[in-house]
XYZ file of C-alpha atoms in Angstrom:
639
model
C 58.314 36.471 -6.723
C 61.122 39.008 -6.405
C 64.708 38.212 -5.489
C 64.355 40.198 -2.246
C 61.458 37.997 -1.096
C 63.437 34.841 -1.926
C 66.460 36.089 0.020
C 64.239 36.975 2.960
C 62.671 33.533 2.935
C 66.023 31.722 2.922
C 67.336 34.017 5.680
C 64.379 33.051 7.874
C 65.151 29.372 7.183
C 68.752 29.842 8.329
C 67.751 31.792 11.414
C 65.102 29.304 12.509
C 67.421 26.337 11.904
C 70.184 28.045 13.916
C 67.853 28.481 16.917
C 66.751 24.852 16.660
C 70.377 23.679 16.560
C 71.288 25.806 19.552
C 68.266 24.405 21.359
C 69.495 20.837 20.660
C 73.124 21.464 21.636
C 72.104 23.030 24.951
C 70.083 20.005 25.946
C 66.639 21.379 24.938
C 66.649 23.982 27.751
C 63.507 24.946 29.633
C 59.969 23.771 28.605
C 58.972 27.352 27.943
C 61.821 27.741 25.490
C 60.648 24.652 23.573
C 57.110 26.032 23.350
C 58.390 29.404 22.212
C 60.582 27.785 19.522
C 57.758 25.539 18.361
C 55.497 28.593 18.068
C 58.093 30.403 15.963
C 58.352 27.423 13.625
C 54.560 27.166 13.320
C 54.433 30.892 12.583
C 57.038 30.450 9.850
C 55.024 27.727 8.106
C 51.653 29.433 8.513
C 52.970 32.802 7.268
C 54.567 31.461 4.131
C 51.668 29.026 3.686
C 49.285 31.994 3.489
C 51.397 33.530 0.733
C 51.316 30.212 -1.082
C 47.519 30.249 -0.939
C 47.512 33.793 -2.332
C 49.214 32.569 -5.481
C 52.930 32.961 -4.731
C 55.003 29.819 -5.198
C 56.933 28.854 -2.066
C 58.581 25.611 -3.233
C 59.249 24.029 0.168
C 55.767 24.863 1.424
C 54.246 23.640 -1.843
C 56.036 20.266 -1.839
C 55.414 19.611 1.861
C 51.738 20.441 1.408
C 51.065 18.208 -1.620
C 52.896 15.285 -0.013
C 51.024 15.658 3.300
C 54.093 16.054 5.531
C 53.652 16.017 9.298
C 55.028 18.812 11.485
C 58.136 16.797 12.291
C 58.721 15.986 8.622
C 58.398 19.681 7.756
C 60.916 20.464 10.491
C 63.347 17.870 9.096
C 63.058 19.294 5.574
C 63.631 22.839 6.848
C 66.740 21.815 8.777
C 68.089 19.924 5.753
C 67.649 22.994 3.534
C 69.494 25.150 6.061
C 72.304 22.574 6.161
C 72.645 22.672 2.379
C 72.754 26.461 2.429
C 75.201 26.888 5.299
C 77.189 23.646 5.718
C 76.002 23.353 9.324
C 74.002 26.204 10.750
C 75.449 28.413 13.417
C 79.075 27.801 12.544
C 79.043 24.055 13.269
C 80.687 23.228 9.937
C 81.736 19.701 10.843
C 78.397 18.614 12.342
C 76.694 16.058 10.029
C 72.944 16.040 9.481
C 71.592 12.743 10.829
C 68.154 11.441 11.904
C 69.410 11.581 15.483
C 70.284 15.284 15.192
C 66.936 16.098 13.599
C 65.172 14.414 16.501
C 67.186 16.483 18.975
C 66.436 19.769 17.193
C 62.683 19.134 17.209
C 61.028 21.315 19.866
C 57.802 19.314 19.881
C 56.951 15.867 21.205
C 57.619 12.676 19.238
C 57.471 9.040 20.311
C 60.333 6.667 19.551
C 58.113 4.655 17.194
C 57.135 7.781 15.213
C 60.780 8.785 15.113
C 61.932 5.449 13.643
C 59.028 5.268 11.183
C 59.841 8.731 9.843
C 63.244 7.536 8.584
C 62.477 4.061 7.299
C 63.662 3.288 3.756
C 60.097 3.388 2.437
C 59.056 6.491 4.396
C 57.969 9.727 2.762
C 61.120 11.543 3.838
C 63.531 8.932 2.514
C 61.678 8.189 -0.744
C 61.069 11.789 -1.776
C 63.263 14.258 0.111
C 66.439 12.682 1.505
C 69.306 10.596 0.280
C 71.569 8.935 2.834
C 75.299 8.394 2.591
C 76.278 4.825 3.487
C 78.721 4.645 6.378
C 79.762 2.115 8.996
C 77.503 3.606 11.642
C 74.076 2.935 13.169
C 71.179 3.692 10.853
C 70.006 6.710 12.848
C 73.536 8.072 12.823
C 74.093 7.963 9.064
C 74.650 11.362 7.393
C 71.845 12.543 5.118
C 71.163 15.334 2.701
C 68.448 16.659 0.441
C 68.145 15.108 -2.971
C 69.758 17.289 -5.615
C 66.489 17.679 -7.497
C 64.610 18.680 -4.310
C 67.290 21.211 -3.384
C 67.233 22.855 -6.813
C 63.438 23.087 -6.668
C 63.544 24.620 -3.172
C 65.844 27.269 -4.641
C 63.212 28.181 -7.272
C 64.660 26.184 -10.155
C 61.342 25.428 -11.856
C 62.755 23.700 -14.943
C 62.643 19.971 -15.605
C 65.417 17.816 -14.202
C 68.498 18.020 -16.489
C 68.856 14.249 -16.430
C 65.252 13.649 -17.443
C 64.961 16.512 -19.922
C 66.056 14.420 -22.980
C 63.281 11.883 -22.294
C 60.404 14.286 -21.540
C 58.248 16.516 -23.725
C 55.854 18.806 -21.879
C 52.488 19.980 -23.194
C 50.903 22.716 -21.028
C 47.093 22.648 -20.837
C 45.316 24.237 -23.796
C 41.610 24.679 -23.423
C 40.970 25.932 -26.957
C 41.777 22.939 -29.133
C 40.058 21.763 -32.330
C 37.041 19.500 -31.790
C 37.383 15.754 -31.725
C 36.989 13.941 -35.026
C 34.997 10.808 -35.710
C 36.636 7.808 -34.062
C 38.424 9.876 -31.375
C 37.128 9.256 -27.834
C 36.334 12.059 -25.379
C 38.665 10.735 -22.683
C 37.759 13.333 -20.027
C 34.074 12.394 -20.088
C 34.942 8.683 -20.024
C 37.311 8.933 -17.048
C 35.171 11.298 -14.943
C 38.144 12.041 -12.637
C 38.644 8.318 -12.020
C 42.274 7.361 -11.278
C 43.427 4.643 -13.639
C 46.007 3.512 -16.187
C 44.506 4.319 -19.600
C 45.850 2.610 -22.709
C 45.168 4.832 -25.707
C 45.939 2.725 -28.742
C 45.431 2.992 -32.467
C 47.310 3.428 -35.730
C 50.102 5.966 -36.062
C 48.700 9.405 -36.822
C 45.177 8.658 -35.631
C 45.283 11.434 -33.014
C 46.092 9.447 -29.857
C 48.259 12.152 -28.309
C 45.841 14.867 -29.396
C 43.017 13.117 -27.496
C 45.212 12.922 -24.383
C 46.304 16.580 -24.596
C 42.687 17.597 -25.026
C 41.738 15.600 -21.911
C 44.573 17.174 -19.886
C 43.524 20.613 -21.132
C 40.003 20.025 -19.816
C 41.490 18.941 -16.475
C 43.864 21.931 -16.426
C 46.947 19.712 -16.111
C 50.217 19.494 -18.017
C 50.897 16.289 -19.959
C 54.493 15.063 -20.050
C 55.362 12.497 -22.697
C 57.994 9.962 -21.631
C 59.772 8.607 -24.715
C 60.597 5.063 -23.673
C 62.731 4.376 -26.726
C 65.245 6.939 -25.477
C 65.458 5.016 -22.190
C 66.386 1.736 -23.881
C 70.096 2.249 -23.178
C 69.688 2.182 -19.393
C 70.552 -0.953 -17.427
C 68.980 -2.337 -14.255
C 70.509 0.109 -11.774
C 69.960 3.182 -13.930
C 66.367 2.104 -14.651
C 65.536 1.997 -10.931
C 67.088 5.435 -10.456
C 65.108 6.821 -13.386
C 61.863 5.500 -11.908
C 62.582 7.256 -8.608
C 63.451 10.520 -10.336
C 60.333 10.340 -12.486
C 58.132 9.873 -9.422
C 59.641 12.958 -7.847
C 59.429 14.983 -11.069
C 55.743 14.271 -11.605
C 55.072 14.931 -7.949
C 56.711 18.361 -8.210
C 54.925 19.408 -11.378
C 51.636 17.624 -10.624
C 51.582 16.536 -14.259
C 50.078 13.606 -16.118
C 52.600 11.035 -17.458
C 52.122 9.780 -21.011
C 54.223 6.678 -21.702
C 54.999 6.627 -25.437
C 55.740 3.035 -26.423
C 58.003 2.743 -29.505
C 56.273 0.982 -32.393
C 59.109 -1.395 -33.190
C 59.530 -2.391 -29.535
C 55.935 -2.328 -28.361
C 55.385 -6.065 -28.745
C 58.974 -7.274 -28.610
C 61.119 -8.613 -25.826
C 63.973 -6.175 -26.208
C 65.086 -4.453 -23.067
C 67.961 -2.292 -21.939
C 71.489 -3.499 -21.472
C 71.787 -6.124 -18.816
C 68.027 -6.354 -18.442
C 66.135 -9.596 -18.893
C 62.648 -8.112 -19.006
C 61.067 -6.951 -22.231
C 59.320 -3.720 -23.083
C 55.839 -4.760 -21.917
C 57.219 -5.406 -18.423
C 59.047 -2.068 -18.428
C 55.921 -0.194 -19.467
C 53.796 -1.711 -16.722
C 56.553 -1.283 -14.127
C 56.728 2.430 -14.873
C 52.939 2.760 -14.877
C 52.778 0.958 -11.535
C 55.420 3.301 -10.066
C 53.745 6.514 -11.283
C 50.094 5.627 -10.631
C 50.184 6.247 -6.839
C 51.879 9.617 -7.401
C 49.855 10.932 -10.344
C 46.556 9.106 -10.069
C 46.184 9.001 -13.849
C 48.715 7.460 -16.252
C 48.371 7.243 -20.042
C 50.028 4.655 -22.290
C 50.249 5.438 -26.023
C 50.844 2.484 -28.348
C 49.782 1.094 -31.699
C 48.232 -1.959 -30.009
C 47.284 -3.392 -26.637
C 50.225 -4.011 -24.297
C 50.395 -7.499 -22.834
C 51.448 -8.525 -19.327
C 49.391 -6.150 -17.164
C 50.182 -6.926 -13.470
C 47.380 -7.948 -11.125
C 47.865 -4.769 -9.085
C 46.731 -2.673 -12.076
C 44.220 -5.025 -13.718
C 41.298 -3.409 -11.888
C 42.438 0.097 -12.845
C 43.234 -0.605 -16.503
C 41.169 1.137 -19.158
C 41.671 0.539 -22.892
C 40.580 3.250 -25.342
C 40.866 2.739 -29.086
C 41.450 5.678 -31.426
C 40.497 4.918 -34.998
C 42.329 6.494 -37.900
C 40.987 9.774 -39.232
C 38.830 9.481 -42.303
C 39.879 11.059 -45.579
C 37.101 13.646 -45.322
C 38.356 14.662 -41.869
C 41.924 14.899 -43.144
C 40.734 17.102 -46.003
C 39.181 19.470 -43.461
C 42.449 19.506 -41.502
C 44.433 20.381 -44.646
C 42.057 23.277 -45.271
C 42.177 24.355 -41.617
C 45.987 24.456 -41.519
C 46.214 26.334 -44.837
C 44.479 29.419 -43.412
C 47.621 31.263 -42.181
C 49.331 30.931 -45.593
C 48.847 32.502 -48.999
C 48.224 29.973 -51.760
C 48.562 30.419 -55.483
C 45.362 30.416 -57.472
C 44.218 26.899 -58.239
C 46.111 25.208 -55.394
C 43.782 22.913 -53.468
C 45.589 21.645 -50.361
C 42.765 19.277 -49.413
C 43.738 17.082 -52.361
C 46.911 16.139 -50.498
C 44.803 14.096 -48.061
C 44.305 11.460 -50.768
C 48.032 11.262 -51.522
C 49.892 11.625 -48.194
C 48.982 9.714 -45.032
C 49.967 12.542 -42.705
C 49.162 13.145 -39.075
C 47.802 16.502 -38.000
C 51.244 17.565 -36.795
C 52.872 16.564 -40.077
C 50.282 18.562 -42.004
C 51.328 21.651 -40.029
C 54.998 20.941 -40.696
C 54.325 20.340 -44.389
C 52.845 23.837 -44.741
C 55.787 25.328 -42.861
C 58.281 23.579 -45.163
C 56.254 24.563 -48.228
C 56.228 28.211 -47.151
C 60.027 28.180 -46.697
C 60.461 26.584 -50.124
C 58.212 29.160 -51.794
C 60.102 32.034 -50.177
C 63.429 30.551 -51.250
C 62.087 30.647 -54.817
C 61.193 34.319 -54.420
C 57.447 33.663 -54.242
C 55.034 35.100 -51.713
C 52.404 32.393 -52.185
C 52.651 28.614 -51.925
C 52.300 26.814 -55.238
C 51.591 23.178 -55.947
C 55.269 22.390 -56.422
C 56.186 24.009 -53.086
C 53.389 22.149 -51.304
C 54.581 18.899 -52.855
C 58.136 19.708 -51.748
C 56.928 20.377 -48.197
C 55.202 16.987 -48.082
C 58.150 14.989 -49.400
C 60.587 16.782 -47.095
C 58.876 15.003 -44.182
C 59.132 11.542 -45.709
C 62.167 9.329 -45.299
C 62.737 7.757 -48.703
C 64.730 4.516 -48.656
C 63.656 3.264 -52.101
C 66.941 4.105 -53.790
C 68.497 0.698 -52.990
C 65.954 -1.237 -55.084
C 64.451 1.400 -57.366
C 65.416 4.360 -59.506
C 63.588 7.661 -59.367
C 62.309 8.751 -62.782
C 62.100 12.523 -63.455
C 58.614 13.745 -64.354
C 59.070 15.718 -67.585
C 56.108 14.622 -69.706
C 52.552 15.916 -69.704
C 49.312 14.944 -71.395
C 50.267 16.775 -74.596
C 53.380 14.609 -74.971
C 51.407 11.369 -74.746
C 50.303 10.000 -78.125
C 47.455 7.571 -77.421
C 43.888 6.949 -78.603
C 41.239 8.818 -76.628
C 39.900 5.651 -74.989
C 43.314 4.877 -73.448
C 43.773 8.483 -72.341
C 40.327 8.336 -70.791
C 41.306 5.229 -68.813
C 44.409 7.010 -67.481
C 42.305 10.022 -66.490
C 39.845 7.703 -64.741
C 42.695 6.146 -62.756
C 43.920 9.601 -61.694
C 40.378 10.609 -60.815
C 39.972 7.576 -58.596
C 42.987 8.694 -56.583
C 41.964 12.366 -56.453
C 38.410 11.559 -55.382
C 39.180 8.638 -53.093
C 37.429 10.392 -50.206
C 34.218 10.704 -52.200
C 34.264 7.156 -53.573
C 35.003 5.313 -50.350
C 33.485 7.589 -47.708
C 30.884 9.930 -49.172
C 29.448 7.205 -51.414
C 29.917 4.460 -48.831
C 32.166 2.053 -50.763
C 34.392 1.788 -47.662
C 31.916 -0.701 -46.189
C 31.757 -2.717 -49.396
C 35.510 -2.740 -50.108
C 37.477 -3.274 -46.890
C 40.669 -3.939 -48.872
C 41.943 -3.518 -52.404
C 41.495 0.261 -52.350
C 44.707 0.966 -54.198
C 44.930 1.763 -57.906
C 46.646 -0.902 -59.994
C 47.231 -0.724 -63.740
C 48.725 -2.932 -66.435
C 50.317 -1.177 -69.407
C 50.762 -3.622 -72.259
C 52.124 -2.997 -75.730
C 55.208 -3.158 -77.964
C 58.413 -1.339 -76.972
C 58.443 2.401 -77.600
C 54.664 2.904 -77.482
C 54.775 5.174 -74.397
C 54.214 2.906 -71.387
C 56.901 4.502 -69.206
C 55.921 7.960 -70.466
C 52.322 7.300 -69.428
C 53.502 6.357 -65.934
C 55.349 9.693 -65.734
C 52.258 11.561 -66.908
C 50.116 9.892 -64.212
C 52.644 10.668 -61.469
C 52.950 14.289 -62.613
C 49.176 14.684 -62.731
C 48.889 13.453 -59.148
C 51.959 15.348 -57.927
C 53.792 12.342 -56.499
C 57.119 10.728 -57.312
C 57.642 7.775 -59.658
C 60.079 4.944 -58.928
C 61.011 2.193 -61.345
C 61.729 -1.101 -59.581
C 65.068 -2.736 -60.327
C 64.153 -6.386 -60.840
C 67.756 -7.526 -60.343
C 67.555 -6.254 -56.776
C 64.229 -8.035 -56.185
C 64.415 -11.501 -57.702
C 66.678 -13.870 -55.782
C 67.663 -17.487 -56.261
C 67.340 -18.110 -52.512
C 64.055 -19.346 -51.134
C 62.047 -16.595 -49.441
C 64.381 -13.753 -50.420
C 62.207 -12.535 -53.307
C 59.153 -12.299 -51.037
C 61.213 -10.486 -48.435
C 62.450 -7.954 -50.986
C 58.944 -7.392 -52.337
C 57.573 -6.865 -48.846
C 60.249 -4.239 -48.135
C 59.463 -2.464 -51.407
C 55.748 -2.198 -50.669
C 56.356 -1.104 -47.069
C 58.816 1.567 -48.171
C 56.412 2.700 -50.887
C 53.612 2.996 -48.320
C 55.778 5.226 -46.126
C 57.200 7.264 -49.008
C 53.921 7.865 -50.914
C 55.169 7.075 -54.417
C 54.048 5.411 -57.653
C 55.594 1.974 -58.175
C 56.496 1.012 -61.733
C 57.375 -2.631 -62.438
C 58.883 -2.726 -65.927
C 58.944 -6.119 -67.664
C 56.496 -7.173 -64.954
C 55.726 -10.537 -66.576
C 58.924 -11.781 -64.933
C 57.283 -11.447 -61.510
C 53.635 -11.876 -62.467
C 53.957 -14.908 -64.716
C 51.371 -17.674 -64.771
C 51.322 -20.130 -61.923
C 51.985 -23.681 -63.003
C 51.150 -27.164 -61.833
C 53.473 -28.192 -58.997
C 55.791 -30.897 -60.274
C 58.878 -30.148 -58.195
C 60.125 -27.793 -55.457
C 60.954 -25.042 -57.953
C 57.334 -24.883 -59.125
C 56.121 -24.761 -55.541
C 58.287 -21.812 -54.539
C 57.650 -19.987 -57.819
C 53.912 -20.234 -57.215
C 54.424 -19.003 -53.643
C 56.175 -15.898 -54.959
C 53.313 -15.199 -57.352
C 50.677 -15.701 -54.627
C 52.564 -13.470 -52.204
C 52.865 -10.718 -54.783
C 49.138 -10.950 -55.478
C 48.406 -10.483 -51.761
C 50.693 -7.450 -51.508
C 49.073 -5.896 -54.569
C 45.624 -6.276 -53.016
C 46.605 -4.858 -49.629
C 48.645 -1.937 -51.016
C 46.592 1.272 -51.072
C 48.935 3.212 -53.305
C 49.444 3.248 -57.065
C 51.091 0.310 -58.824
C 51.836 0.202 -62.555
C 52.910 -2.994 -64.295
C 54.452 -2.555 -67.756
C 54.894 -5.539 -70.041
C 55.393 -6.519 -73.662
C 53.967 -9.995 -73.081
C 50.630 -9.687 -71.352
C 49.737 -13.208 -72.473
C 52.286 -14.474 -69.934
C 50.432 -12.842 -67.030
C 48.564 -14.978 -64.547
C 44.813 -14.606 -65.091
C 44.288 -14.005 -61.339
C 46.441 -10.886 -61.591
C 44.582 -9.527 -64.572
C 41.210 -10.036 -62.868
C 42.259 -8.095 -59.800
C 43.962 -5.204 -61.587
C 41.598 -2.263 -61.952
C 42.902 -0.884 -65.257
C 44.350 -2.941 -68.112
C 45.392 -0.419 -70.770
C 46.642 -1.476 -74.185
C 49.241 0.724 -75.879
C 48.732 0.049 -79.612
C 51.249 0.678 -82.344
C 50.563 4.228 -83.551
C 49.071 4.948 -86.945
C 50.723 7.246 -89.510
C 49.264 10.478 -88.097
C 50.206 9.477 -84.541
C 53.708 8.529 -85.692
C 54.168 12.026 -87.067
C 53.209 13.396 -83.650
C 55.594 10.939 -82.020
C 58.368 12.225 -84.249
C 57.749 15.829 -83.257
C 57.220 15.119 -79.580
C 60.834 14.488 -78.446
C 62.159 17.803 -79.735
C 62.142 20.926 -77.578
C 60.294 24.015 -78.865
C 63.496 26.032 -79.347
C 64.869 23.564 -81.909
C 64.313 24.865 -85.472
C 62.885 22.327 -87.859
C 61.220 22.395 -91.281
C 59.046 19.991 -93.178
C 61.719 17.272 -93.075
C 59.580 14.939 -90.978
C 57.187 14.286 -93.838
C 60.047 13.306 -96.169
C 61.991 11.045 -93.834
C 62.682 7.469 -94.879
C 59.611 5.168 -94.609
C 61.447 2.551 -92.471
C 62.245 5.229 -89.919
C 58.719 6.597 -90.022
C 57.379 3.211 -88.928
C 59.292 3.298 -85.618
C 59.094 6.364 -83.375
C 61.842 5.012 -81.130
C 64.168 4.832 -84.153
C 63.278 8.410 -85.118
C 64.316 9.677 -81.729
C 67.473 7.562 -81.504
C 68.803 8.467 -84.940
C 67.971 12.139 -84.538
C 70.194 12.493 -81.548
C 72.969 10.144 -82.702
C 74.078 11.756 -85.965
C 73.624 14.974 -87.951
C 72.813 12.859 -91.021
C 69.129 12.931 -90.223
C 68.991 16.610 -89.338
C 67.155 18.804 -91.863
C 69.704 20.216 -94.376
C 68.806 23.825 -93.612
C 68.963 23.270 -89.860
C 72.254 21.399 -89.382
C 73.537 24.340 -87.458
C 71.576 22.958 -84.512
C 70.243 25.220 -81.822
C 70.213 28.971 -82.492
């Protein structure tokens, strides 16, 4: 719509309101004049209503039509708009707009009962259009005005309310969306245009919001997400105001509300400041307020919300969204990789076994990976850039109880018998092919838990246990963290279990390899209970065993004293790998391994002292500590 048409429309509003005001101030004049004025007003509404039907947006006509306003209510809204534009039409600047004045300016017939009902507190006019200014005067003589949001909309401000904008996220209808995956319900076919409050619940990242947006796209409606966590700061009075503004906002946009319940507050009793009710009550109160306006209300949560009021119990519909399978996530990784160039050999679908990402995070991971590759001067995304893009989306809080170990060693640096190397490769293969093992082959039904990869590395010091952990992490492309036992073990009852629980939860979110060095301290044998210390020590061991079984990531336990391990741990660990003391040929390889290729060296390694040759750790330590053990010809060091 052009500016000229808008100006013409508002000019007609002023002109018609001025005639109605003159008609009221002159005592309503002759009957013929009232009929003529009523005809002009009907012509105004019918003319602009026809343009609305042709596809032009006339905000006042649109809002009056969808709310079902009567002729008198339309007249009241028109007069109020003229008042806001002209501070009293026809030069009557000091004349307040009151229900009594609106009744006098109405050229039609209206009974006293209809007149009083039109301006009750719960009437359509007062709930949606008008706000009254409290004064010491009779109710019908109180000054009124259009709500600020209604006025801005009437003046073609089609944006969301500035006050509500921080809490809302709009999703216009998209008809061409990817197909639903296994475990995702077709909400549109289930609802069949039935008005209700639909709880869409399931684990984070299972596609709950995608299912809702797909349903709204099929209905041709915009979905607006209401982030309830951002409303937690509001008290009782502000909360009631927000509810009223939300009703009006969704009425204007004819959108579908999606109440996003925060995970940490979804089942708690926390409320806003000065508010005694918890989050379940707030969720249902908002759903109850929006249901009459919108017809359909969605609630997104990780679980069922308790406390549904009786008024909504008959309209409540619970829909579970199961988590996407690994095979489906692999297809999504491939689908999202299409717009990008990948280096040869990069297989993005492998990331599905390593990172528990939602569809949206997979998109963002590729975007971050592309930026990283370009910053390195590359036109294609490599494995390192893709790994960077994934970790850039993860909040890592492991640094308080663990140290990140750089991944500098590869398979060629690891000196082990072939059987042990084969076991490490099998462990990596189990992670890489998790989708095939548990889904394609059907082991998911046989192994509902214990799907993580756990390993025990046992052997004397210096035999390569920590190096092997680095090799595994590098092979899989994920980070390695070594747990600081001093930050885990506590003398206070229950603190050790609490620290362990935090470590495993943080590891699950961060997608890392956990390395417990000197693990026999935590995984020692359980003993017969003779006193309270034995009881709580056994509780720690049992708790750790439970966390190991439920953790679906990679856990490595390194120890020099495997005989001190509890037998229950060893039975439930998938790989127990012994790191033997190397033989003479392997010790020669160990001696060469620590030195970079640029370092010149001769045949000195074969002539080094026999005591040193028996300990690869001593070879490395003495090499770097003093020039005494450098080859005589090479004491100049690096070229």
